[in-house]
Amino acid sequence: METGTSPTARALRTLEILRTRPGTTAEQLAERLGVTDRAARRYVAILREAGIPVDSVRGPHGGYQLRRGTRLPPVSFTQSEALSLVMAVLDGRPAATDPGDLVGSALGKVIHALPEGIGRQAAALREHAAAAPDPSAAYADPAVTSALVDAIASRRRVVITYRSEAGNQWQAEVDPWAVVVRRARWYLLCHSHRVDAVRTYRVDRVLVAEESAVGFRMPEDLDPVTVLEENLGTGWAYPTRVLFDAPVERVIPWVGPSMGRLEPVGAAGEHCVLVGSTRNPAMYAQEWLAAVPFAFHVVGGTELRDAVANLASRLGAAVSEPASGAGQGWRQGAGGE
């Protein structure tokens, strides 16, 4: 714990440790609180003075523990924990400043249940922190997300009804492997029996998820985040193939998995090629390729070649001389002395 934590916060933390780890010794408690053994015993004494029965058990397996049958509030927060929770909610869900929002309503209940001092600061933070709305925000349905997670836990296939970005709607039977949160988006990583391949679906576009009676086997040693990142770079409408005039080890820090698969080229590996696909060639060229600080050549993907050519033309025009008269006003206002 940070050295600036108040005695009250440390006493609450002591209570939480004893609730979850019965038999904690004074030495262990001191280590977890970041204080001396003597100070740790003082926080135990504070709890006893507050009427919370803390028993001391002697012997090699002894330590402090709450008396059997002691009833405590289900959750307790330090001030830092409460404020961090409010900040995390507002960061991911700006609409939570509105009590009418589903998450805002839940946050209000949590704040209301906090002790007066802690709750007052958390409520003030929520009320006076202005959260800018995210025009591209897309929130997954909690009921759909819960159904998918339940199916993952029980290893049961799911029949999903999905609506694509273009508005097309269809059903697919899938083996749900994981729900992955990536850059404020919720994704379902699965094996789709509709196309017999690994697929990633936006959970906010899943309209219905119905668990079936058919089981499935989870892939061994599955790394959901890595597989998701790799899969995001495949299966899109426009293929991409880009050759870089640099080895893989120099290029790879600049290339995310969603851009495709990077492979060495040449006997000595002095070049490398990026193979993937995209649904937005203009974005791929402007936001991704343009940021890579190495010479490259688009050797595959007509749409990507056109997007790079358009970008090059536009940037080239930006440093050329303006047409006659077009920059006259700027020229007259330029200069310093």
Coordinates of C-alpha atoms in Angstrom, one line a residue:
M1 CA 0.0 0.0 0.0
E2 CA 1.1 3.6 -0.6
T3 CA 2.7 5.3 2.4
G4 CA 0.0 8.1 2.3
T5 CA -2.9 5.7 3.0
S6 CA -4.9 6.9 6.1
P7 CA -5.2 4.8 9.3
T8 CA -8.9 4.3 8.6
A9 CA -8.1 2.9 5.2
R10 CA -5.5 0.6 6.6
A11 CA -8.0 -0.6 9.3
L12 CA -10.5 -1.4 6.5
R13 CA -7.8 -3.1 4.5
T14 CA -6.9 -5.2 7.7
L15 CA -10.6 -6.2 7.9
E16 CA -10.6 -7.3 4.3
I17 CA -7.4 -9.3 4.7
L18 CA -8.7 -11.2 7.7
R19 CA -12.0 -11.8 6.0
T20 CA -10.4 -13.4 3.0
R21 CA -7.3 -14.9 4.7
P22 CA -8.1 -16.3 8.1
G23 CA -5.0 -17.1 10.2
T24 CA -3.0 -14.2 8.9
T25 CA -0.1 -13.5 11.3
A26 CA 1.0 -10.0 12.5
E27 CA 4.1 -10.3 10.3
Q28 CA 2.1 -11.2 7.2
L29 CA -0.4 -8.5 7.9
A30 CA 2.4 -6.0 8.3
E31 CA 3.9 -7.0 5.0
R32 CA 0.6 -6.7 3.1
L33 CA -0.1 -3.3 4.7
G34 CA 3.4 -2.0 4.3
V35 CA 3.8 -1.1 8.0
T36 CA 5.7 -2.5 11.0
D37 CA 4.5 -5.5 13.0
R38 CA 3.6 -3.1 15.9
A39 CA 1.4 -1.0 13.6
A40 CA -0.3 -4.0 12.2
R41 CA -1.3 -5.1 15.8
R42 CA -2.6 -1.5 16.3
Y43 CA -5.0 -1.9 13.3
V44 CA -6.3 -5.1 14.8
A45 CA -6.9 -3.3 18.0
I46 CA -8.8 -0.6 16.2
L47 CA -11.1 -3.3 14.7
R48 CA -11.7 -4.7 18.2
E49 CA -12.5 -1.3 19.5
A50 CA -15.1 -0.9 16.7
G51 CA -16.8 -4.0 18.0
I52 CA -15.5 -6.4 15.3
P53 CA -14.5 -9.7 17.1
V54 CA -10.9 -10.6 16.0
D55 CA -9.5 -13.7 17.7
S56 CA -5.9 -14.5 18.2
V57 CA -5.0 -18.2 17.6
R58 CA -1.7 -19.3 19.1
G59 CA 0.7 -22.0 17.7
P60 CA 2.5 -22.7 14.5
H61 CA -0.7 -22.5 12.5
G62 CA -2.1 -19.6 14.4
G63 CA -2.8 -16.0 13.6
Y64 CA -5.6 -13.5 13.5
Q65 CA -9.1 -14.5 12.4
L66 CA -12.6 -13.2 12.6
R67 CA -14.7 -15.0 15.1
R68 CA -16.9 -17.7 13.6
G69 CA -20.4 -16.4 12.7
T70 CA -19.2 -12.7 12.4
R71 CA -21.5 -10.9 9.9
L72 CA -19.8 -8.2 7.8
P73 CA -21.0 -6.0 4.9
P74 CA -20.4 -8.0 1.7
V75 CA -18.1 -5.3 0.2
S76 CA -15.9 -2.5 1.7
F77 CA -13.9 0.1 -0.2
T78 CA -11.1 2.4 0.7
Q79 CA -11.4 5.9 -0.6
S80 CA -8.8 5.3 -3.3
E81 CA -10.6 2.1 -4.4
A82 CA -13.9 3.9 -4.6
L83 CA -12.6 6.9 -6.6
S84 CA -10.7 4.5 -8.9
L85 CA -13.9 2.6 -9.6
V86 CA -15.8 5.7 -10.5
M87 CA -13.0 6.9 -12.8
A88 CA -12.8 3.5 -14.5
V89 CA -16.6 3.5 -15.1
L90 CA -16.6 7.0 -16.5
D91 CA -13.6 6.3 -18.7
G92 CA -15.2 3.3 -20.3
R93 CA -18.8 4.6 -20.2
P94 CA -19.2 8.4 -20.4
A95 CA -23.0 8.0 -20.2
A96 CA -22.7 6.7 -16.7
T97 CA -22.8 10.3 -15.4
D98 CA -26.6 10.0 -16.1
P99 CA -28.5 8.0 -13.4
G100 CA -30.9 6.9 -16.1
D101 CA -28.2 4.9 -17.8
L102 CA -28.0 1.2 -16.9
V103 CA -24.4 1.4 -15.7
G104 CA -25.1 4.9 -14.2
S105 CA -27.9 3.4 -12.1
A106 CA -25.6 0.6 -10.9
L107 CA -22.8 3.0 -10.1
G108 CA -25.3 5.1 -8.1
K109 CA -26.3 2.1 -6.0
V110 CA -22.6 1.3 -5.2
I111 CA -21.9 4.9 -4.2
H112 CA -25.0 5.1 -2.1
A113 CA -23.9 2.0 -0.2
L114 CA -20.5 3.4 0.7
P115 CA -19.7 4.9 4.1
E116 CA -20.5 8.6 4.3
G117 CA -17.0 10.0 3.9
I118 CA -15.9 7.8 1.1
G119 CA -19.3 7.9 -0.6
R120 CA -19.4 11.7 -0.5
Q121 CA -16.1 12.0 -2.5
A122 CA -17.1 9.3 -5.0
A123 CA -20.5 11.1 -5.6
A124 CA -18.7 14.4 -6.0
L125 CA -16.3 12.9 -8.6
R126 CA -19.2 11.4 -10.5
E127 CA -21.2 14.6 -10.4
H128 CA -18.5 17.1 -11.4
A129 CA -16.4 15.1 -13.8
A130 CA -17.5 15.9 -17.4
A131 CA -17.2 12.9 -19.7
A132 CA -17.2 13.6 -23.4
P133 CA -19.6 11.3 -25.3
D134 CA -17.9 8.8 -27.7
P135 CA -19.7 9.0 -31.1
S136 CA -18.4 5.6 -32.1
A137 CA -19.3 3.9 -28.8
A138 CA -21.0 0.5 -29.1
Y139 CA -22.1 -1.4 -26.0
A140 CA -22.7 -5.1 -25.8
D141 CA -26.0 -6.3 -24.4
P142 CA -25.4 -7.7 -20.9
A143 CA -27.9 -10.5 -21.4
V144 CA -26.2 -11.6 -24.6
T145 CA -22.7 -11.3 -23.1
S146 CA -23.8 -13.3 -20.1
A147 CA -25.3 -16.1 -22.3
L148 CA -22.0 -16.3 -24.3
V149 CA -19.9 -16.5 -21.1
D150 CA -22.2 -19.2 -19.6
A151 CA -21.8 -21.2 -22.8
I152 CA -18.0 -20.8 -22.7
A153 CA -18.0 -22.0 -19.1
S154 CA -20.2 -25.0 -19.8
R155 CA -18.5 -25.9 -23.1
R156 CA -21.7 -25.8 -25.1
R157 CA -22.2 -24.6 -28.7
V158 CA -24.2 -21.5 -29.3
V159 CA -26.5 -20.5 -32.1
I160 CA -26.1 -16.7 -32.7
T161 CA -28.2 -14.3 -34.7
Y162 CA -25.8 -11.7 -36.0
R163 CA -26.2 -8.4 -37.9
S164 CA -23.2 -7.3 -39.8
E165 CA -22.0 -3.7 -40.2
A166 CA -23.7 -3.6 -43.6
G167 CA -27.0 -4.6 -42.0
N168 CA -27.1 -8.2 -43.3
Q169 CA -28.6 -10.6 -40.7
W170 CA -27.8 -14.4 -40.4
Q171 CA -27.5 -17.2 -38.0
A172 CA -24.5 -19.4 -37.2
E173 CA -23.7 -22.3 -34.9
V174 CA -20.4 -21.6 -33.1
D175 CA -18.1 -23.1 -30.5
P176 CA -17.6 -20.1 -28.2
W177 CA -13.9 -20.0 -27.1
A178 CA -13.6 -16.6 -25.3
V179 CA -15.1 -13.1 -24.9
V180 CA -12.3 -10.6 -25.4
V181 CA -12.3 -6.9 -24.7
R182 CA -10.1 -5.0 -27.1
R183 CA -10.0 -1.1 -27.3
A184 CA -13.5 -0.7 -25.8
R185 CA -15.0 -3.3 -28.1
W186 CA -16.3 -6.7 -27.0
Y187 CA -15.5 -9.6 -29.3
L188 CA -16.6 -13.3 -29.4
L189 CA -13.7 -15.5 -30.5
C190 CA -15.1 -18.8 -31.8
H191 CA -15.0 -21.6 -34.3
S192 CA -17.9 -21.0 -36.8
H193 CA -19.5 -24.1 -38.2
R194 CA -21.2 -21.9 -40.8
V195 CA -17.8 -21.4 -42.5
D196 CA -15.7 -24.0 -40.7
A197 CA -13.1 -21.5 -39.6
V198 CA -12.0 -19.4 -36.7
R199 CA -14.0 -16.2 -36.6
T200 CA -14.3 -13.0 -34.4
Y201 CA -17.7 -11.4 -34.0
R202 CA -18.6 -8.1 -32.4
V203 CA -20.7 -8.9 -29.3
D204 CA -22.7 -5.7 -29.7
R205 CA -23.9 -7.0 -33.1
V206 CA -25.0 -10.3 -31.7
L207 CA -28.8 -10.0 -31.5
V208 CA -29.5 -13.4 -29.9
A209 CA -27.3 -16.1 -28.3
E210 CA -29.0 -19.5 -27.6
E211 CA -27.0 -22.3 -25.9
S212 CA -27.5 -25.7 -27.5
A213 CA -27.1 -29.2 -26.0
V214 CA -24.1 -30.0 -28.2
G215 CA -20.7 -29.8 -26.4
F216 CA -17.3 -28.8 -27.8
R217 CA -13.7 -29.2 -26.9
M218 CA -11.7 -26.0 -26.1
P219 CA -8.4 -25.8 -28.0
E220 CA -5.4 -26.6 -25.8
D221 CA -3.1 -23.7 -24.7
L222 CA -5.5 -21.2 -26.2
D223 CA -4.3 -17.6 -25.9
P224 CA -7.5 -15.7 -26.7
V225 CA -6.0 -12.2 -27.1
T226 CA -3.2 -13.4 -29.5
V227 CA -5.6 -15.5 -31.6
L228 CA -8.1 -12.6 -31.8
E229 CA -5.4 -10.1 -32.9
E230 CA -4.2 -12.5 -35.6
N231 CA -7.7 -13.3 -36.7
L232 CA -8.6 -9.6 -37.0
G233 CA -6.1 -9.3 -39.9
T234 CA -7.7 -12.1 -42.0
G235 CA -10.9 -12.9 -43.7
W236 CA -11.7 -9.3 -44.9
A237 CA -12.9 -8.4 -48.4
Y238 CA -9.7 -6.8 -49.7
P239 CA -6.4 -8.8 -49.7
T240 CA -3.1 -7.0 -48.8
R241 CA 0.5 -7.9 -49.5
V242 CA 3.2 -5.4 -48.6
L243 CA 7.0 -5.9 -49.1
F244 CA 9.3 -4.0 -46.7
D245 CA 12.9 -3.1 -47.3
A246 CA 13.9 -4.1 -43.8
P247 CA 14.1 -7.4 -41.8
V248 CA 11.3 -8.7 -39.7
E249 CA 12.8 -7.8 -36.4
R250 CA 13.0 -4.1 -37.3
V251 CA 9.5 -3.9 -38.8
I252 CA 7.5 -6.0 -36.3
P253 CA 7.4 -3.3 -33.6
W254 CA 5.5 -1.1 -36.1
V255 CA 3.0 -3.8 -37.3
G256 CA 0.1 -4.9 -35.2
P257 CA -1.3 -8.4 -35.6
S258 CA -4.5 -7.0 -37.1
M259 CA -2.5 -5.8 -40.1
G260 CA -1.7 -9.4 -41.1
R261 CA 1.2 -11.9 -40.8
L262 CA 4.8 -10.8 -41.2
E263 CA 7.2 -13.2 -42.9
P264 CA 10.9 -13.0 -43.8
V265 CA 11.9 -12.7 -47.4
G266 CA 15.3 -13.6 -49.0
A267 CA 18.0 -16.0 -48.1
A268 CA 19.4 -13.7 -45.4
G269 CA 16.0 -12.4 -44.4
E270 CA 16.9 -8.8 -45.3
H271 CA 13.4 -8.1 -46.4
C272 CA 9.9 -9.1 -45.1
V273 CA 6.4 -9.3 -46.4
L274 CA 3.1 -8.5 -44.7
V275 CA 0.2 -10.7 -45.8
G276 CA -3.3 -10.0 -44.7
S277 CA -6.6 -8.4 -45.6
T278 CA -8.7 -5.4 -44.8
R279 CA -12.2 -4.0 -45.1
N280 CA -11.0 -0.4 -45.4
P281 CA -8.0 0.0 -47.8
A282 CA -7.9 3.8 -47.2
M283 CA -7.6 3.4 -43.5
Y284 CA -5.0 0.7 -43.9
A285 CA -2.9 3.0 -46.1
Q286 CA -3.3 6.3 -44.1
E287 CA -3.3 5.1 -40.5
W288 CA -1.2 2.0 -40.6
L289 CA 1.2 1.8 -43.5
A290 CA 2.0 5.5 -43.4
A291 CA 3.2 5.2 -39.8
V292 CA 5.8 2.5 -40.6
P293 CA 9.2 4.2 -41.0
F294 CA 10.6 1.9 -43.7
A295 CA 10.4 1.9 -47.4
F296 CA 7.7 -0.5 -48.7
H297 CA 6.1 -1.7 -51.9
V298 CA 2.4 -2.8 -52.3
V299 CA 2.9 -6.0 -54.3
G300 CA -0.6 -7.4 -53.8
G301 CA -4.1 -6.0 -53.5
T302 CA -5.4 -3.6 -56.2
E303 CA -7.6 -1.7 -53.7
L304 CA -4.7 -1.1 -51.3
R305 CA -2.4 0.0 -54.2
D306 CA -5.1 2.5 -55.3
A307 CA -5.4 3.8 -51.7
V308 CA -1.6 4.2 -51.3
A309 CA -1.5 6.0 -54.7
N310 CA -4.3 8.4 -53.7
L311 CA -2.5 9.1 -50.4
A312 CA 0.8 9.8 -52.1
S313 CA -0.9 12.1 -54.6
R314 CA -2.6 14.0 -51.9
L315 CA 0.6 14.4 -49.8
G316 CA 2.6 15.3 -52.9
A317 CA 0.1 18.1 -53.7
A318 CA 0.4 19.4 -50.1
V319 CA 4.0 20.4 -50.7
S320 CA 3.7 21.7 -54.3
E321 CA 3.2 25.3 -55.2
P322 CA -0.4 26.5 -55.0
A323 CA -2.3 27.2 -58.2
S324 CA -2.0 30.8 -59.5
G325 CA -3.8 33.1 -57.1
A326 CA -4.9 30.3 -54.8
G327 CA -2.4 31.2 -52.1
Q328 CA -2.2 34.9 -52.6
G329 CA -4.0 35.8 -49.4
W330 CA -1.8 33.5 -47.4
R331 CA 1.3 34.9 -48.9
Q332 CA 0.3 38.5 -48.1
G333 CA -0.4 37.6 -44.5
A334 CA 2.8 35.5 -44.1
G335 CA 6.1 36.8 -42.8
G336 CA 7.2 38.2 -39.5
E337 CA 8.9 41.6 -39.7

